[in-house]
Each structure stands twice: as structure tokens, then as C-alpha cells.
Amino acid sequence: MSRLDACFKALAEQNQKALVPFVTAGDPNADFTLACMHNMVKAGANIIELGVPFSDPMADGPVIQKASERALEQGMSLKGVIEVVRQFREEDQVTPVILMGYLNPIEFMGYEAFAERAAEAGVDGVLTVDIPPEESAALLRAYDKYALAPIFLLSPTSNESRIKKVAAVAQGYIYYVSIKGVTGTGDLELSEVTDKLAEIKRHTSLPLAVGFGVKNANIAANIAKISDAVVVGSALINCITDNADDENKGQEAIAGLLAEMRTAMDAVTK
Amino acid sequence: MATTSSDQQSTVTDYNLPDDSGHFGPYGGIFVAETLMESIEELNEAYTKFIQDPEFLAELDADLHDYVGRPSPIYHAERLSRETGGAQIYLKREDLNHTGAHKVNNTIGQALLAKRMGKTRIIAETGAGQHGVATATVAARLGLECVVYMGAEDIKRQSPNVYRMKLLGAKVVAVTSGSQTLKDALNEALRDWVTNIDNTYYIIGTVAGPHPYPAMVRDFQTIIGRESRAQMLEKTGRLPDALVACVGGGSNAIGLFHPFIEDEDVAMYGVEAAGLGVETGKHSAPLCAGKPGVLHGNRTYLMADENGEIIETHSISAGLDYPGVGPEHSWLKDIGRADYVAINDDEALAAFHQLTRVEGIIPALESSHAVAYAVKLAKTLPADKNILVNLSGRGDKDIFTIAKLEGIEL
Ligand SMILES: Cc1ncc(COP(=O)(O)O)c(C=O)c1O
């Protein structure tokens, strides 16, 4: 069984939902990210989404854009992110790691070379923001060969035919973008999210993760009630920038927020 | 890409691209986040419907005639040709359009489409400000809210156009992310679009972006080539021997080239910005010196580092300062139907002055790149050959930049 499937199975047995933190690899530096990954697992995270910085992050709001810029200034690259995962796997062989980013760095490395290197380093899945199912056949062949799960997005504007297209190719889980907009902006409407998740459930048996509007433990708990996984990104990156002068404090703030979310989520599902 | 000559033959004589999913060979396509897919499908449906609708086309034609002032003339630049010594240089005068550039051909078309689709808010990205002005102009005329994204760097070097947009009632938003130029303005416009998807229409200013934009913007710009074909036949009794146009995103070039693609005796030259020189790395010439990748919704030639991160471009002209290029140009390059060359800042400046002094026409710095290459090309050809240059815009917007470069205070 893949690490992702095993993770969701184990959580279901405990009546728990997955807590999925997102941080941009290399923000503020690679060592911080590696330590942060372990700290987040200790604080209750179940799956880690690692952002691959890109020069033109079209679907991201200002918080993740700036994180990307900082990481690139530090020399982070797709190769570097894969190296961070390889180091993480030296100590943690259980927690699934998903890379999240844009297509061009993968195009430049080559689909096959990327899939091989990522899988070999211990990456479990890849979410590429700017490749819809229609364009993904060649990439999916490469992922299939190396048993990488292609993670796809769905959004409030996805109609039934789009939901079906995504359901036909997605593996691991489906990531529902809860707001119309970019990461870290806007407020999600719980009732709308509930309805849309029900609609998506009719077309897939994959776990559903919800993200883009999860800012605090209260929202995390509400989302845990209606989904299989809660993704939190910009709120964690704010912990880094709020403590820019002290990396330890940044690590503590991230762990603290995740621990709060863990407690709040478990309180409503267990 | 390996393309046999027999493939190339059939590709060119029976040219009908993009395919249904928006591809020009391996280029183009739809590479956007799921959050935009439904809007793009909606746009594609509306475009496919209205571009065949006689009423829509009649309204478009009337606007191009009465409001833009089309057809734009073709002018035989006799003094420039004589001074150059070689082929005859003709200019397609897109600089005489309302708002001063070819950009308005596209904004008129897309704004009519936006209205048909019931959208009340228009957004656009702009580099030189010409597309922003052309968008603000049509928005004013149709009574639509208009927001234009412009890199903070470009706002500095194109201040007259910023003021024009404001006069026209548009809100100009300075983009301070990334390199603060056209590519970042495009990112920001895409972010606005996903956020305000219900009421907003995004008018992209060039043949880039996800399908259907490269095809749609081209179709609105082919008025340039269709008129040129008829005008050159009437003026000279035959088709031109060569076409020359500058290439930023590539809309004025494809607008001129497209109606001539199947006329294989007509050579086509797209002129990119060599900036400080292609060899210095400080340029905006993805077709001459880049490689294929994916940016802003399509696969095309790009300027990126070995890790696939987009690199900063340089050109004296803001409108050519873009690291990508319309996907159809990538295809025309690969099949060998068009040649792509580059002209550096100094050569463009010299051509700017030459055309101004010799013909009394002040060209945009973008268009000056095309003029510079046409002069080079003309020198290699006999006097009975005809070169048609797309004079994509007028240079009023650039006089402050040029004065500053030359140490003159206005
Ligand atoms: C006068 C003029 N020509 C050319 C361009 C370049 O755009 P494109 O390559 O799409 O024609 C611009 C862009 O701002 C422009 O203002």
C-alpha cells in the first residue's frame, strides 16, 4: 500500500482527519524547511505539502509569492526540493510528502527524469497547479511508471464535467480549493464548501482535502467535520515572516498553530 | 523538433491551426489552474459562437472603420528606401489607428465579446501601456469598469500612457512582485481574474495566454494582414517579397503574417529585442535564444534558467520586454515558415531617429526594431524587391524615454 493510502486508512481507524501543512521549501532556507518538516509531524501533521518555489506563481496570493521569492533568493530549485525530501526520508519513512508547484521547472528537468528522481528521494505525490487533466497525459505516464500520485485541484467553479475529468485521473486525494481566488485570500463559506464536497463525492471515492482559506483552528475544525483532510499554508508562512529575526521562534509558532488545529480537529471528529 | 520537408509542405499549404484543444504542434494548449478552467471554457464557447455571427462581425467592422479609422494606409517610404539603397520599404501604418497602435484592433473585438457575455468589469495587463490605453479606451466607450495591471518599472518609463489611462477612467494598479514588468502584470491580472470570475472579462493584449487567447487575439489582428494583402496587390500589382514585424508577445506580427502563411514566396521576419545584445543575456529574444517551456497558460519558447525559473528580460522598449512569445510563432519557427531575428537597443534607437528624420514619422520603440531590421534586409536585396514593415505604433509615448537616454530635459 502506498504511504498516502496507508496514512488515510490509519486516520480513518482513529476517527481522525488529516492535517496537511504547506510550507515553501527553502523559505527562509533549506535547513529550516527540513527541521520544520519534522517539527510539523511532531505537532500532529499527517501529510506534508512542500512548495516548489517558482518565479511566476500565478495562483498564489502575496504571502506565498513572497515565500517563493525568498526561497529562490536562497538558491532553492526543484533539484534542491527533492534533496530536502531525501534528507527528510532518512529519519521519517512514514509521513507522505507531496510536492506542490508549477509546471515549468518540471518541463525543464524532463518529465521522466523528474518522476524518477522524486520517487527515488521519497516523494509520494505531485500537485502541479497549472496542468489540467486535458494536458497531463505524458506527465501521468511518467508518474505512473514511478508510482507517484498525481494530485489535482477542484474549485467552486468546477462543474460536473470538470469534476468527472479530474476524478478520472487523480490519485492519492483531490484538493478542493475552497474560495474563488488565490492562496491566502478571502473567507471560505462553510455551507458552500459542504455542498460542493457532497457533489464531488458522487464522482470519486478518493479522500477530499480542503485548502486556500484555512486560517485558524476554528476553521480547521469546521473543515475537518466535512472533509478528509485540512490544508493550511499561508497562515504557517505568516509564522515565519512574523518571526523573521528568530528562526526558532518561527519553528515554535508553526508547531504551536498546528498543535492547536490538531486538538480542535480531533475534538470534533473523535 | 525534427520536421521533414514534406510535413512542412502540407503544414503550410493547408494551414489550419490551432487544433480544437488549442495546439500549434506541441505549442499552445491550456495550462492554467483548475480555478480558471470553467471561465476559459465559457470564453472559448462564446468566442467560437460570435466569431461566426454576422451581426457581431458587422458591429466589429463598423467600429474598426468609424472608431479606429481603418483601413490603415500603406505608405511607400521612398526616401528611406533611397537612403538605404536596396529593396523598397513599405510601411503598414498601424500607428495611425485611434490610440496610436495595433493594440486597439484586439481590444475592440474582445470588448464586444465581453459585452455579449454580460461581463461588467474589464481587466488587462500592459507593458508599454499601449494595450492598457486601448483597453481603457474601449471600456470608456462601452461604460465598463476597467482595471489595468502594470509593472512598477513600466509605470516609470511609460508615464504618459499611465496618465492617459487614468484620464480614460481606468484604475492603474502598480505591480511590485517579481521583475515588476509585463510578465508580472500578467500574473497579477490572472490572479484578479480567478478572484472576480463572475463579472470580469480579462482582455489579454497579445497572442499569449491559454487557448483561446492566442487564436482569438490573432483573429482580431489579422485585419492588418488582410488589408495589407489587398493594398499591396493594388499598389504594386503583387504580393510583397518580405514581411517584417517586431515580436513582443507577437500580436502585430501574427496579425500581419497569418493571411500570408500559405503564400510561400512571401518571406516572413519576426524581430525580437536583442536588448544589450543576445550574447550578453540581457535581452528579450526567446525565439532566438530561449527554449520551450510553459508559462502563462501555454507551451512556447521562453527565457528561463536551467531550473526552469523565468529570467528577467531587458529591452529599451517596454512592449517587447517579455520572456515568452505567442505559441504560434514557436510553431512557425520550428517548421521554418518564419525567420526570427533580433535587433538591439542601439540599432532600434538609430532606426527611430532615421525614420523620424527621413520620413517625418515617429515610430514606437517597439516598431523601431522592425524598421531597423527592414533596413538591414533591404540592403541585401535589389531595388525591385518590396519589403512590407508593420509600423505597429507611433512613438509619442517614447519621447520621454529617449530624451532621458540622450540627456535632454523636457
Ligand atoms: C507599438 C507596439 N508594437 C508592438 C508591441 C508588442 O506587442 P506584440 O508583439 O503583441 O505586437 C507593443 C506592445 O506594447 C506596442 O505597443
XYZ file of C-alpha atoms and ligand atoms in Angstrom:
696
model
C 0.000 0.000 0.000
C 1.289 3.499 -0.781
C 2.252 5.785 2.077
C -0.710 8.025 1.198
C -3.275 5.227 1.239
C -1.816 3.858 4.467
C -2.000 7.302 6.035
C -5.688 7.832 5.225
C -6.516 4.276 6.328
C -4.796 4.681 9.684
C -6.523 8.022 10.277
C -9.939 6.583 9.448
C -9.405 3.834 12.007
C -8.772 6.515 14.639
C -11.677 8.726 13.527
C -9.193 11.422 12.669
C -8.867 13.735 9.699
C -5.559 14.521 8.006
C -3.828 17.749 8.938
C -1.812 18.845 5.902
C 0.600 21.766 6.339
C 2.074 23.547 3.320
C 5.410 25.335 3.513
C 7.574 26.624 0.675
C 10.839 24.683 0.540
C 13.814 26.956 1.146
C 11.866 29.682 2.953
C 13.834 31.086 4.649
C 16.431 28.356 3.937
C 16.690 24.611 3.293
C 17.812 23.672 6.835
C 14.832 25.479 8.295
C 12.489 23.573 5.995
C 13.962 20.185 6.903
C 13.719 20.860 10.641
C 10.250 22.286 10.137
C 9.024 19.124 8.419
C 9.984 17.024 11.432
C 8.555 19.575 13.856
C 5.261 19.669 11.984
C 4.938 15.879 12.175
C 5.572 16.043 15.934
C 2.896 18.738 16.233
C 0.313 16.482 14.615
C 0.672 16.877 10.848
C -0.125 13.784 8.795
C 0.909 14.727 5.259
C 3.345 17.451 4.209
C 2.876 19.599 1.120
C 6.185 21.095 0.137
C 6.011 24.124 -2.141
C 8.472 24.198 -5.027
C 9.304 27.883 -5.476
C 8.623 29.360 -8.912
C 9.387 32.769 -10.367
C 5.807 33.262 -11.574
C 3.369 31.753 -9.044
C 0.169 32.777 -10.815
C -2.269 31.023 -8.462
C -0.722 32.289 -5.247
C -1.503 35.317 -3.137
C 1.121 37.723 -1.784
C 2.147 35.554 1.211
C 3.230 32.531 -0.826
C 4.578 34.731 -3.648
C 6.969 36.352 -1.182
C 7.900 32.958 0.278
C 8.761 31.819 -3.255
C 10.885 34.898 -3.864
C 12.785 34.383 -0.584
C 13.389 30.712 -1.380
C 14.661 31.471 -4.887
C 16.995 34.117 -3.487
C 18.423 31.384 -1.264
C 19.109 29.324 -4.389
C 16.299 26.805 -3.890
C 15.304 24.866 -7.025
C 13.327 21.773 -7.971
C 16.524 19.742 -7.536
C 17.029 21.320 -4.116
C 13.475 20.484 -3.017
C 13.965 16.839 -3.988
C 17.157 16.849 -1.907
C 15.246 18.183 1.124
C 12.800 15.281 0.787
C 15.661 12.777 0.521
C 17.100 14.098 3.786
C 13.676 14.052 5.455
C 13.278 10.384 4.486
C 16.490 9.454 6.319
C 14.523 9.845 9.535
C 10.867 9.619 8.541
C 9.722 6.809 6.264
C 6.038 7.130 7.148
C 4.750 10.668 6.550
C 3.647 11.217 2.935
C 5.266 14.177 1.174
C 3.610 15.939 -1.744
C 5.393 18.460 -3.947
C 3.246 21.402 -4.979
C 4.312 23.846 -7.661
C 4.162 24.912 -11.268
C 4.919 23.047 -14.459
C 7.886 24.853 -15.988
C 10.603 23.570 -13.611
C 9.339 20.035 -14.311
C 9.318 20.705 -18.073
C 12.923 21.848 -17.880
C 14.062 18.824 -15.834
C 12.090 16.500 -18.134
C 9.007 14.536 -17.027
C 10.748 11.182 -16.827
C 13.868 12.462 -15.063
C 11.759 14.382 -12.561
C 9.482 11.439 -11.779
C 12.419 9.111 -11.317
C 14.382 11.474 -9.056
C 11.361 12.489 -6.985
C 10.197 8.914 -6.406
C 13.694 7.768 -5.576
C 14.018 10.553 -2.969
C 10.755 9.512 -1.310
C 8.179 11.905 -2.768
C 4.690 10.382 -2.755
C 2.664 12.695 -4.939
C 2.862 15.825 -7.041
C 0.374 18.651 -7.392
C 1.164 20.848 -10.369
C -1.064 23.875 -10.280
C -1.005 24.802 -13.957
C -1.649 21.484 -15.644
C -5.275 20.440 -16.005
C -6.144 16.801 -16.839
C -6.506 17.706 -20.529
C -2.779 18.437 -20.875
C -1.433 15.857 -18.489
C -1.272 12.545 -20.416
C 2.509 12.484 -20.873
C 3.171 13.606 -17.317
C 0.774 10.985 -15.927
C 2.597 8.234 -17.829
C 5.837 9.253 -16.137
C 4.183 9.403 -12.693
C 2.555 6.034 -13.234
C 5.879 4.427 -14.057
C 7.373 5.607 -10.750
C 4.209 5.243 -8.632
C 3.864 8.965 -7.924
C 0.295 10.054 -7.174
C -0.942 12.903 -9.375
C -2.911 15.260 -7.114
C -5.406 17.561 -8.842
C -7.374 20.617 -7.786
C -11.093 21.219 -7.973
C -12.703 24.573 -7.247
C -16.049 26.266 -6.631
C -16.288 26.891 -10.380
C -15.694 23.244 -11.363
C -18.875 21.960 -12.981
C -19.865 18.318 -13.215
C -17.946 17.631 -16.403
C -14.775 19.073 -14.874
C -15.255 17.063 -11.689
C -15.521 13.905 -13.807
C -12.396 14.755 -15.783
C -10.376 15.264 -12.609
C -11.839 12.188 -10.891
C -10.797 10.061 -13.870
C -7.071 10.818 -13.452
C -6.491 11.885 -9.839
C -4.834 9.618 -7.306
C -3.998 9.929 -3.604
C -6.527 12.648 -2.818
C -8.302 15.532 -4.502
C -7.549 19.039 -3.290
C -10.624 21.259 -3.155
C -9.844 24.967 -3.397
C -12.450 26.439 -1.086
C -12.531 30.003 -2.387
C -12.640 31.807 -5.697
C -9.245 33.395 -5.678
C -5.589 32.854 -4.931
C -3.975 31.303 -1.860
C -4.252 33.087 1.455
C -7.057 35.463 0.491
C -10.778 35.574 1.069
C -13.015 33.751 3.530
C -14.477 30.374 2.793
C -18.229 29.822 3.050
C -18.754 26.640 5.020
C -22.167 25.788 3.605
C -20.973 26.230 0.021
C -17.953 24.040 0.685
C -20.191 21.380 2.259
C -22.470 21.280 -0.786
C -19.619 21.166 -3.266
C -17.833 18.360 -1.414
C -21.048 16.333 -1.487
C -21.247 16.871 -5.247
C -17.621 15.803 -5.726
C -18.132 12.711 -3.524
C -20.685 11.451 -6.021
C -17.897 11.106 -8.603
C -14.925 9.837 -6.616
C -14.009 7.644 -3.696
C -10.694 9.449 -3.184
C -10.201 11.393 0.058
C -11.024 15.102 -0.284
C -8.698 17.747 1.120
C -9.795 21.368 1.536
C -7.486 24.356 1.495
C -6.867 28.010 0.458
C -8.965 29.594 3.236
C -7.915 27.790 6.428
C -6.533 30.446 8.735
C -7.105 29.217 12.283
C -8.022 26.239 14.475
C -11.703 27.076 14.391
C -11.908 26.948 10.592
C -9.746 23.796 10.611
C -12.224 22.073 12.931
C -15.189 23.089 10.792
C -13.487 21.765 7.681
C -12.483 18.537 9.460
C -16.179 17.812 10.002
C -16.945 17.798 6.299
C -13.723 16.665 4.562
C -10.946 14.092 4.864
C -8.031 16.492 5.107
C -7.402 20.106 6.082
C -4.649 22.026 4.257
C -3.079 25.083 5.866
C -0.448 27.158 4.058
C -0.355 30.957 4.160
C -1.088 31.012 7.928
C 2.081 28.951 8.530
C 4.185 31.115 6.255
C 2.996 34.136 8.223
C 4.503 32.434 11.307
C 7.858 32.501 9.505
C 7.675 36.138 8.416
C 6.309 37.303 11.782
C 9.461 35.856 13.361
C 11.908 36.705 10.598
C 14.622 37.662 13.086
C 14.436 34.400 15.055
C 14.154 31.055 13.270
C 13.496 29.103 16.490
C 10.516 31.288 17.268
C 9.262 30.727 13.715
C 9.507 26.957 14.189
C 7.684 27.202 17.518
C 4.921 29.359 16.086
C 4.295 26.885 13.268
C 4.262 23.910 15.633
C 2.010 25.814 18.019
C -0.575 26.661 15.348
C -0.604 23.096 14.032
C -0.984 21.645 17.543
C -3.970 23.925 18.134
C -5.505 22.814 14.861
C -4.850 19.151 15.690
C -6.619 19.482 19.033
C -9.555 21.385 17.563
C -9.969 18.909 14.694
C -9.780 15.842 16.937
C -12.314 17.381 19.299
C -14.953 17.378 16.572
C -14.188 14.040 14.895
C -13.144 11.638 17.632
C 11.987 19.446 -33.430
C 12.507 17.283 -36.494
C 10.095 18.198 -39.225
C 10.539 16.675 -42.646
C 10.163 18.928 -45.625
C 7.102 17.060 -46.871
C 5.392 17.615 -43.492
C 6.274 21.230 -43.745
C 4.798 21.446 -47.208
C 1.428 20.124 -46.119
C 1.504 22.170 -42.910
C 1.940 25.376 -44.810
C -0.323 24.820 -47.806
C -3.165 23.565 -45.677
C -2.676 25.687 -42.600
C -5.496 25.450 -40.113
C -4.197 25.843 -36.589
C -4.722 25.670 -33.693
C -6.423 22.290 -33.336
C -9.611 22.014 -31.265
C -7.725 21.939 -27.991
C -5.645 24.972 -28.875
C -2.366 23.411 -30.015
C 0.046 24.577 -32.685
C 2.050 21.365 -32.942
C 3.489 20.897 -29.443
C 2.875 24.560 -28.539
C -0.083 26.436 -27.089
C -2.725 24.490 -25.171
C -4.364 25.339 -21.868
C -2.020 25.338 -18.876
C -3.909 27.042 -16.079
C -5.139 26.180 -12.609
C -8.458 24.394 -12.295
C -9.862 27.591 -10.787
C -9.750 29.179 -14.259
C -10.805 26.239 -16.402
C -14.511 26.869 -16.369
C -14.087 30.516 -17.335
C -11.800 29.558 -20.159
C -14.305 27.029 -21.429
C -17.022 29.690 -21.223
C -14.844 32.155 -23.149
C -13.987 29.587 -25.785
C -17.650 28.791 -26.335
C -18.605 32.449 -26.620
C -15.725 33.212 -28.949
C -16.426 30.248 -31.224
C -20.048 31.316 -31.440
C -19.622 35.041 -32.025
C -16.720 34.911 -34.455
C -19.185 33.288 -36.889
C -22.083 35.560 -36.026
C -22.785 38.015 -38.888
C -24.212 40.615 -36.509
C -21.130 40.516 -34.284
C -18.823 40.753 -37.286
C -20.784 43.648 -38.749
C -20.534 45.575 -35.480
C -16.803 44.841 -35.312
C -16.260 46.024 -38.885
C -18.235 49.201 -38.301
C -16.226 50.004 -35.161
C -12.923 49.340 -36.906
C -13.975 51.688 -39.690
C -15.666 54.516 -37.809
C -13.902 54.456 -34.459
C -10.413 53.107 -35.179
C -10.164 54.701 -38.621
C -9.446 51.563 -40.620
C -8.261 50.664 -43.130
C -4.855 51.980 -42.170
C -2.841 53.071 -45.230
C 0.272 51.552 -46.672
C 2.963 54.124 -47.325
C 5.926 53.713 -49.653
C 8.875 55.069 -47.673
C 10.715 56.273 -50.763
C 13.319 58.465 -49.091
C 14.170 55.775 -46.563
C 14.389 53.217 -49.375
C 16.644 55.504 -51.434
C 18.858 56.296 -48.479
C 19.149 52.607 -47.675
C 19.920 51.589 -51.245
C 18.263 48.285 -51.987
C 14.743 46.930 -51.776
C 11.697 49.196 -51.489
C 10.385 49.655 -47.956
C 6.641 49.977 -47.421
C 5.037 50.758 -44.065
C 1.691 49.436 -42.844
C 0.551 52.421 -40.821
C -0.929 50.892 -37.654
C 0.490 53.964 -35.905
C -2.382 55.938 -37.435
C -5.052 53.919 -35.624
C -7.042 55.571 -32.865
C -4.914 55.275 -29.686
C -1.760 55.006 -31.762
C -1.054 51.311 -32.182
C -2.360 47.994 -33.461
C -3.475 47.030 -29.939
C -6.932 48.568 -30.411
C -7.858 46.055 -33.161
C -7.893 43.407 -30.460
C -9.441 45.375 -27.603
C -12.385 46.441 -29.776
C -13.065 42.804 -30.625
C -12.660 41.434 -27.108
C -14.693 44.215 -25.514
C -17.586 43.487 -27.881
C -17.297 39.863 -26.822
C -17.230 40.815 -23.128
C -20.423 42.775 -23.606
C -22.108 39.870 -25.363
C -21.047 37.646 -22.439
C -22.662 40.004 -19.950
C -19.429 40.960 -18.180
C -19.375 44.361 -16.496
C -15.737 44.640 -15.488
C -12.679 44.582 -17.749
C -9.127 43.872 -16.652
C -5.911 43.973 -18.652
C -2.153 43.768 -18.290
C 0.092 46.213 -20.055
C 3.795 46.735 -20.702
C 4.309 49.818 -22.828
C 0.859 50.994 -21.843
C -0.473 50.831 -25.413
C -2.665 47.843 -24.671
C -3.733 49.426 -21.391
C -4.718 52.627 -23.195
C -6.521 50.679 -25.917
C -8.410 48.727 -23.241
C -9.258 51.795 -21.156
C -10.495 53.453 -24.354
C -12.970 50.742 -25.291
C -14.054 50.371 -21.664
C -14.823 54.087 -21.524
C -16.808 53.871 -24.712
C -18.826 50.865 -23.551
C -19.241 52.118 -19.994
C -17.408 49.189 -18.401
C -15.321 49.288 -15.222
C -11.637 48.939 -16.124
C -8.585 47.900 -14.093
C -5.157 47.777 -15.721
C -2.181 45.980 -14.168
C 1.204 47.445 -14.988
C 4.670 46.658 -13.636
C 6.028 49.346 -11.339
C 9.132 49.601 -13.569
C 6.993 50.144 -16.669
C 4.883 52.767 -14.913
C 8.092 54.767 -14.531
C 9.194 54.506 -18.147
C 5.774 54.966 -19.761
C 4.251 57.724 -17.651
C 2.325 59.468 -20.469
C 0.348 56.310 -21.089
C -0.348 55.880 -17.365
C -1.886 59.336 -17.314
C -3.909 58.624 -20.468
C -5.380 55.513 -18.863
C -6.348 57.497 -15.784
C -7.953 60.210 -17.919
C -9.980 57.474 -19.585
C -11.316 56.402 -16.213
C -9.265 53.251 -15.710
C -7.684 52.269 -12.434
C -3.967 51.559 -12.940
C -2.558 49.104 -10.404
C 1.225 49.071 -9.933
C 2.603 45.535 -9.780
C 5.582 45.273 -7.446
C 6.150 41.500 -7.486
C 8.921 39.726 -9.408
C 10.680 41.824 -12.028
C 7.876 44.447 -11.937
C 7.362 44.300 -15.700
C 4.900 42.861 -18.202
C 5.129 39.207 -17.116
C 4.345 40.153 -13.523
C 1.445 42.333 -14.649
C 0.091 39.291 -16.488
C 0.424 37.157 -13.317
C -1.454 39.782 -11.337
C -4.222 40.062 -13.922
C -4.654 36.269 -13.827
C -4.944 36.469 -10.018
C -7.590 39.162 -10.312
C -9.465 37.070 -12.862
C -9.744 33.968 -10.632
C -10.863 36.160 -7.762
C -13.558 38.069 -9.691
C -14.507 35.445 -12.168
C -18.260 36.074 -12.146
C -18.345 39.614 -13.529
C -14.864 40.067 -15.012
C -13.533 39.700 -18.549
C -9.748 39.549 -18.979
C -8.562 41.204 -22.220
C -5.083 39.797 -22.858
C -3.122 42.169 -25.073
C -1.108 39.759 -27.136
C -1.216 36.287 -28.658
C -0.149 34.655 -25.381
C -2.140 33.102 -22.548
C -4.182 29.902 -22.605
C -6.293 28.877 -25.602
C -8.433 30.523 -26.985
C -6.450 33.753 -26.455
C -3.614 33.110 -28.950
C -6.134 32.220 -31.665
C -8.655 34.899 -30.731
C -6.183 37.799 -30.486
C -4.654 36.660 -33.773
C -8.037 36.572 -35.464
C -8.768 40.134 -34.327
C -5.319 41.267 -35.516
C -5.399 39.573 -38.941
C -7.228 42.636 -40.213
C -3.665 44.003 -40.600
C -2.595 41.226 -42.962
C -5.867 41.029 -44.847
C -5.800 44.740 -45.625
C -2.096 44.591 -46.462
C -2.583 41.804 -48.958
C -5.209 43.753 -50.896
C -3.362 47.070 -50.597
C -0.029 45.698 -51.822
C -1.741 43.981 -54.756
C -3.387 47.256 -55.645
C -0.268 49.372 -55.122
C 2.419 47.149 -56.606
C 0.464 44.536 -58.561
C 1.866 41.654 -56.497
C 2.415 40.354 -53.004
C 5.375 41.741 -51.053
C 8.604 39.758 -51.108
C 9.087 40.004 -47.384
C 7.129 40.944 -44.270
C 8.833 42.393 -41.196
C 7.258 42.933 -37.767
C 8.506 43.271 -34.210
C 7.694 40.494 -31.760
C 6.930 41.092 -28.110
C 4.144 38.639 -27.443
C 3.733 38.572 -31.189
C 0.276 40.012 -31.908
C 1.151 42.625 -34.510
C 3.474 40.146 -36.217
C 0.965 37.304 -36.388
C -1.722 39.769 -37.482
C 0.421 40.676 -40.470
C 1.829 37.191 -41.163
C -1.201 34.986 -40.832
C -3.027 35.867 -44.079
C 0.253 35.217 -45.962
C 1.220 31.868 -44.410
C 0.184 29.846 -47.434
C 1.955 32.251 -49.822
C 5.296 30.532 -49.563
C 7.094 33.086 -51.742
C 6.458 35.762 -49.134
C 9.301 35.650 -46.603
C 8.386 36.499 -43.008
C 10.723 38.010 -40.407
C 9.791 38.401 -36.758
C 12.094 40.829 -34.958
C 12.774 40.236 -31.280
C 14.518 42.641 -28.917
C 18.219 41.864 -28.518
C 18.443 44.432 -25.715
C 22.090 44.928 -24.825
C 22.937 42.059 -27.201
C 21.759 38.435 -27.315
C 25.262 37.334 -26.281
C 25.047 39.379 -23.034
C 21.973 37.510 -21.800
C 20.250 40.884 -21.282
C 17.629 40.671 -23.991
C 14.036 39.667 -24.715
C 14.536 37.185 -27.533
C 13.068 33.807 -26.515
C 12.727 32.575 -30.107
C 16.328 33.443 -30.937
C 17.901 32.335 -27.657
C 15.376 30.533 -25.437
C 13.892 27.064 -25.249
C 10.387 25.594 -24.978
C 8.595 25.520 -21.644
C 5.274 26.513 -20.074
C 4.334 29.997 -18.894
C 1.107 31.988 -18.660
C -1.112 29.193 -19.849
C 0.690 27.901 -22.927
C 3.735 25.953 -24.086
C 6.128 28.101 -26.084
C 9.733 29.302 -26.322
C 10.761 31.002 -23.097
C 13.655 32.661 -21.373
C 14.381 30.640 -18.258
C 17.412 29.440 -16.315
C 18.470 25.778 -16.183
C 15.993 25.161 -13.323
C 13.051 26.465 -15.326
C 12.749 29.726 -13.388
C 11.802 32.591 -15.699
C 14.634 35.084 -16.016
C 14.456 38.823 -16.235
C 14.380 40.281 -19.691
C 15.754 43.501 -20.999
C 14.731 45.810 -23.800
C 14.713 49.542 -24.290
C 11.093 49.116 -25.328
C 8.659 48.099 -22.608
C 6.337 46.458 -25.131
C 8.951 43.898 -26.158
C 10.150 43.189 -22.612
C 8.522 39.761 -22.228
C 10.197 36.370 -21.602
C 7.674 34.354 -23.617
C 6.117 34.620 -27.054
C 2.853 33.582 -28.663
C 2.835 29.801 -29.287
C 2.038 30.128 -32.979
C 5.375 31.869 -33.535
C 7.121 28.920 -31.863
C 5.453 26.650 -34.376
C 6.221 28.891 -37.382
C 9.839 28.916 -36.236
C 10.046 25.141 -35.877
C 8.503 24.449 -39.285
C 10.729 27.089 -40.837
C 7.888 29.195 -42.223
C 9.035 32.379 -40.468
C 12.515 33.557 -39.510
C 13.118 35.171 -36.151
C 15.923 37.662 -35.765
C 16.930 40.187 -33.115
C 17.720 43.907 -33.098
C 19.495 45.513 -30.150
C 18.665 48.717 -28.263
C 21.169 50.861 -30.161
C 20.032 49.662 -33.583
C 16.400 50.319 -32.653
C 17.248 53.817 -31.432
C 19.110 54.592 -34.645
C 16.124 53.422 -36.698
C 13.817 55.538 -34.541
C 15.794 58.634 -35.424
C 16.244 57.692 -39.047
C 12.564 57.168 -39.774
C 11.677 60.324 -37.880
C 14.179 62.458 -39.795
C 13.837 60.932 -43.238
C 10.098 60.267 -43.444
C 8.584 62.503 -40.762
C 7.117 59.508 -38.966
C 7.956 58.988 -35.275
C 7.741 55.232 -34.689
C 7.197 53.469 -31.374
C 10.393 51.976 -29.973
C 8.833 48.541 -30.474
C 8.181 49.227 -34.151
C 11.660 50.755 -34.497
C 13.042 47.231 -34.091
C 11.131 46.181 -37.201
C 12.268 49.262 -39.122
C 15.900 48.580 -38.170
C 15.719 45.023 -39.454
C 13.916 46.054 -42.645
C 16.715 48.497 -43.415
C 19.302 45.748 -42.883
C 17.341 43.371 -45.082
C 16.717 45.945 -47.809
C 20.453 46.449 -48.227
C 20.826 42.786 -49.216
C 18.079 42.893 -51.864
C 17.742 44.513 -55.309
C 15.633 47.639 -55.821
C 12.771 45.751 -57.440
C 12.010 43.776 -54.268
C 9.355 45.013 -51.838
C 9.513 44.752 -48.068
C 6.412 45.477 -46.018
C 7.065 46.589 -42.431
C 4.348 46.627 -39.814
C 4.659 50.041 -38.212
C 2.795 48.785 -35.148
C 2.633 52.060 -33.253
C 3.630 55.682 -33.003
C 6.424 56.915 -30.786
C 4.839 59.793 -28.867
C 4.791 57.633 -25.739
C 8.549 57.070 -26.030
C 9.864 60.595 -26.393
C 10.470 60.973 -22.644
C 12.467 57.756 -22.508
C 14.542 58.809 -25.485
C 15.119 62.331 -24.243
C 16.284 60.946 -20.915
C 18.654 58.477 -22.598
C 20.142 61.318 -24.554
C 20.459 63.531 -21.503
C 17.845 66.032 -22.626
C 15.482 67.570 -20.083
C 11.925 68.193 -21.285
C 3.525 49.749 -30.670
C 3.716 48.368 -30.178
N 4.225 47.441 -31.004
C 4.437 46.192 -30.605
C 4.171 45.776 -29.316
C 4.486 44.372 -28.936
O 3.376 43.533 -28.818
P 3.058 42.431 -29.898
O 4.296 41.625 -30.112
O 1.972 41.624 -29.273
O 2.615 43.089 -31.136
C 3.613 46.695 -28.413
C 3.286 46.286 -27.032
O 3.046 47.029 -26.147
C 3.389 48.022 -28.859
O 2.885 48.945 -28.022
